[in-house]
């Protein structure tokens, strides 16, 4: 089982968390001004790299807080976690 280190609670089993998708996706300034294609691109198009990727996670069975994690999508290794609003750390 994957252990995910919550920034507030420490390492916990993956079953306590919910995946929230790609981190650092900015909400459009004026969503009403977007075309259908632009809105669909915002909603559905995300990066899908092989390697270290910044993701959003929620500790839904614990403190219920959102945070970001740097996870290697090829190995599932967590390279670091950080709170929303903190700068992204350099992957080790």
PDB file of C-alpha atoms in Angstrom:
ATOM      1  CA  UNK A   1       0.000   0.000   0.000  1.00  0.00           C
ATOM      2  CA  UNK A   2       1.153   3.516  -0.791  1.00  0.00           C
ATOM      3  CA  UNK A   3       1.929   5.684   2.246  1.00  0.00           C
ATOM      4  CA  UNK A   4       1.141   9.336   1.680  1.00  0.00           C
ATOM      5  CA  UNK A   5       2.626  11.864   4.135  1.00  0.00           C
ATOM      6  CA  UNK A   6      -0.095  14.365   5.056  1.00  0.00           C
ATOM      7  CA  UNK A   7       1.532  17.746   5.910  1.00  0.00           C
ATOM      8  CA  UNK A   8      -0.624  17.926   9.069  1.00  0.00           C
ATOM      9  CA  UNK A   9      -1.079  14.273  10.174  1.00  0.00           C
ATOM     10  CA  UNK A  10       2.072  12.529   8.936  1.00  0.00           C
ATOM     11  CA  UNK A  11       2.258   9.322   6.856  1.00  0.00           C
ATOM     12  CA  UNK A  12      -1.049   7.505   6.340  1.00  0.00           C
ATOM     13  CA  UNK A  13      -2.309   4.729   4.062  1.00  0.00           C
ATOM     14  CA  UNK A  14      -3.537   5.688   0.601  1.00  0.00           C
ATOM     15  CA  UNK A  15      -7.088   4.540   1.483  1.00  0.00           C
ATOM     16  CA  UNK A  16      -7.459   7.647   3.706  1.00  0.00           C
ATOM     17  CA  UNK A  17      -7.002  10.026   0.758  1.00  0.00           C
ATOM     18  CA  UNK A  18      -8.824  11.151  -2.367  1.00  0.00           C
ATOM     19  CA  UNK A  19      -6.981  12.166  -5.507  1.00  0.00           C
ATOM     20  CA  UNK A  20      -7.813  15.673  -6.714  1.00  0.00           C
ATOM     21  CA  UNK A  21      -6.056  15.851 -10.068  1.00  0.00           C
ATOM     22  CA  UNK A  22      -3.278  18.060 -11.359  1.00  0.00           C
ATOM     23  CA  UNK A  23      -2.074  20.780  -8.997  1.00  0.00           C
ATOM     24  CA  UNK A  24      -1.635  24.441  -9.927  1.00  0.00           C
ATOM     25  CA  UNK A  25      -4.431  24.639 -12.520  1.00  0.00           C
ATOM     26  CA  UNK A  26      -5.631  28.238 -12.394  1.00  0.00           C
ATOM     27  CA  UNK A  27      -9.367  28.934 -12.597  1.00  0.00           C
ATOM     28  CA  UNK A  28     -10.194  31.199 -15.568  1.00  0.00           C
ATOM     29  CA  UNK A  29     -10.568  34.891 -14.691  1.00  0.00           C
ATOM     30  CA  UNK A  30     -13.840  35.209 -16.626  1.00  0.00           C
ATOM     31  CA  UNK A  31     -15.293  31.744 -17.302  1.00  0.00           C
ATOM     32  CA  UNK A  32     -18.379  33.208 -18.996  1.00  0.00           C
ATOM     33  CA  UNK A  33     -16.162  34.736 -21.684  1.00  0.00           C
ATOM     34  CA  UNK A  34     -14.670  31.375 -22.677  1.00  0.00           C
ATOM     35  CA  UNK A  35     -15.794  29.528 -25.767  1.00  0.00           C
ATOM     36  CA  UNK A  36     -17.111  25.989 -25.338  1.00  0.00           C
ATOM     37  CA  UNK A  37     -13.781  24.664 -26.606  1.00  0.00           C
ATOM     38  CA  UNK A  38     -11.782  26.798 -24.123  1.00  0.00           C
ATOM     39  CA  UNK A  39     -14.054  25.757 -21.234  1.00  0.00           C
ATOM     40  CA  UNK A  40     -13.752  22.069 -22.191  1.00  0.00           C
ATOM     41  CA  UNK A  41      -9.963  22.455 -22.365  1.00  0.00           C
ATOM     42  CA  UNK A  42      -9.963  23.926 -18.828  1.00  0.00           C
ATOM     43  CA  UNK A  43     -12.214  21.170 -17.460  1.00  0.00           C
ATOM     44  CA  UNK A  44     -10.849  18.077 -19.147  1.00  0.00           C
ATOM     45  CA  UNK A  45      -7.344  18.578 -20.544  1.00  0.00           C
ATOM     46  CA  UNK A  46      -4.538  17.865 -18.087  1.00  0.00           C
ATOM     47  CA  UNK A  47      -0.894  16.940 -18.336  1.00  0.00           C
ATOM     48  CA  UNK A  48      -0.142  13.219 -18.093  1.00  0.00           C
ATOM     49  CA  UNK A  49       3.637  12.920 -17.808  1.00  0.00           C
ATOM     50  CA  UNK A  50       5.710   9.893 -17.014  1.00  0.00           C
ATOM     51  CA  UNK A  51       7.766  11.021 -14.050  1.00  0.00           C
ATOM     52  CA  UNK A  52       7.395  13.548 -11.238  1.00  0.00           C
ATOM     53  CA  UNK A  53       4.021  15.283 -11.309  1.00  0.00           C
ATOM     54  CA  UNK A  54       2.401  17.833  -8.955  1.00  0.00           C
ATOM     55  CA  UNK A  55      -0.998  16.547  -7.760  1.00  0.00           C
ATOM     56  CA  UNK A  56      -3.751  17.639  -5.383  1.00  0.00           C
ATOM     57  CA  UNK A  57      -4.787  15.268  -2.600  1.00  0.00           C
ATOM     58  CA  UNK A  58      -7.393  15.467   0.167  1.00  0.00           C
ATOM     59  CA  UNK A  59      -6.942  13.649   3.477  1.00  0.00           C
ATOM     60  CA  UNK A  60     -10.623  12.772   3.502  1.00  0.00           C
ATOM     61  CA  UNK A  61     -10.484  10.194   6.329  1.00  0.00           C
ATOM     62  CA  UNK A  62      -8.231  12.349   8.502  1.00  0.00           C
ATOM     63  CA  UNK A  63      -7.909  16.104   8.824  1.00  0.00           C
ATOM     64  CA  UNK A  64      -9.970  16.659   5.623  1.00  0.00           C
ATOM     65  CA  UNK A  65      -7.475  19.229   4.307  1.00  0.00           C
ATOM     66  CA  UNK A  66      -6.221  19.620   0.757  1.00  0.00           C
ATOM     67  CA  UNK A  67      -2.511  19.590  -0.041  1.00  0.00           C
ATOM     68  CA  UNK A  68      -0.177  19.068  -2.985  1.00  0.00           C
ATOM     69  CA  UNK A  69       2.186  16.159  -3.547  1.00  0.00           C
ATOM     70  CA  UNK A  70       5.010  15.530  -5.981  1.00  0.00           C
ATOM     71  CA  UNK A  71       4.526  11.918  -7.081  1.00  0.00           C
ATOM     72  CA  UNK A  72       6.427   9.938  -9.690  1.00  0.00           C
ATOM     73  CA  UNK A  73       3.734   8.488 -11.957  1.00  0.00           C
ATOM     74  CA  UNK A  74       6.011   5.633 -13.067  1.00  0.00           C
ATOM     75  CA  UNK A  75       7.031   4.409  -9.603  1.00  0.00           C
ATOM     76  CA  UNK A  76       4.372   5.944  -7.286  1.00  0.00           C
ATOM     77  CA  UNK A  77       7.183   7.337  -5.115  1.00  0.00           C
ATOM     78  CA  UNK A  78       6.197  10.503  -3.241  1.00  0.00           C
ATOM     79  CA  UNK A  79       9.023  13.052  -3.582  1.00  0.00           C
ATOM     80  CA  UNK A  80       7.474  15.661  -1.308  1.00  0.00           C
ATOM     81  CA  UNK A  81       4.253  17.179  -0.026  1.00  0.00           C
ATOM     82  CA  UNK A  82       3.383  20.806   0.601  1.00  0.00           C
ATOM     83  CA  UNK A  83       0.382  22.800   1.732  1.00  0.00           C
ATOM     84  CA  UNK A  84      -1.788  24.708  -0.715  1.00  0.00           C
ATOM     85  CA  UNK A  85      -0.287  28.169  -1.129  1.00  0.00           C
ATOM     86  CA  UNK A  86       3.261  27.086  -0.311  1.00  0.00           C
ATOM     87  CA  UNK A  87       5.894  27.079  -3.054  1.00  0.00           C
ATOM     88  CA  UNK A  88       6.467  23.829  -4.895  1.00  0.00           C
ATOM     89  CA  UNK A  89       9.577  22.065  -3.538  1.00  0.00           C
ATOM     90  CA  UNK A  90      12.299  20.727  -5.789  1.00  0.00           C
ATOM     91  CA  UNK A  91      11.827  16.989  -6.400  1.00  0.00           C
ATOM     92  CA  UNK A  92      14.585  14.863  -4.928  1.00  0.00           C
TER      93      UNK A  92
END
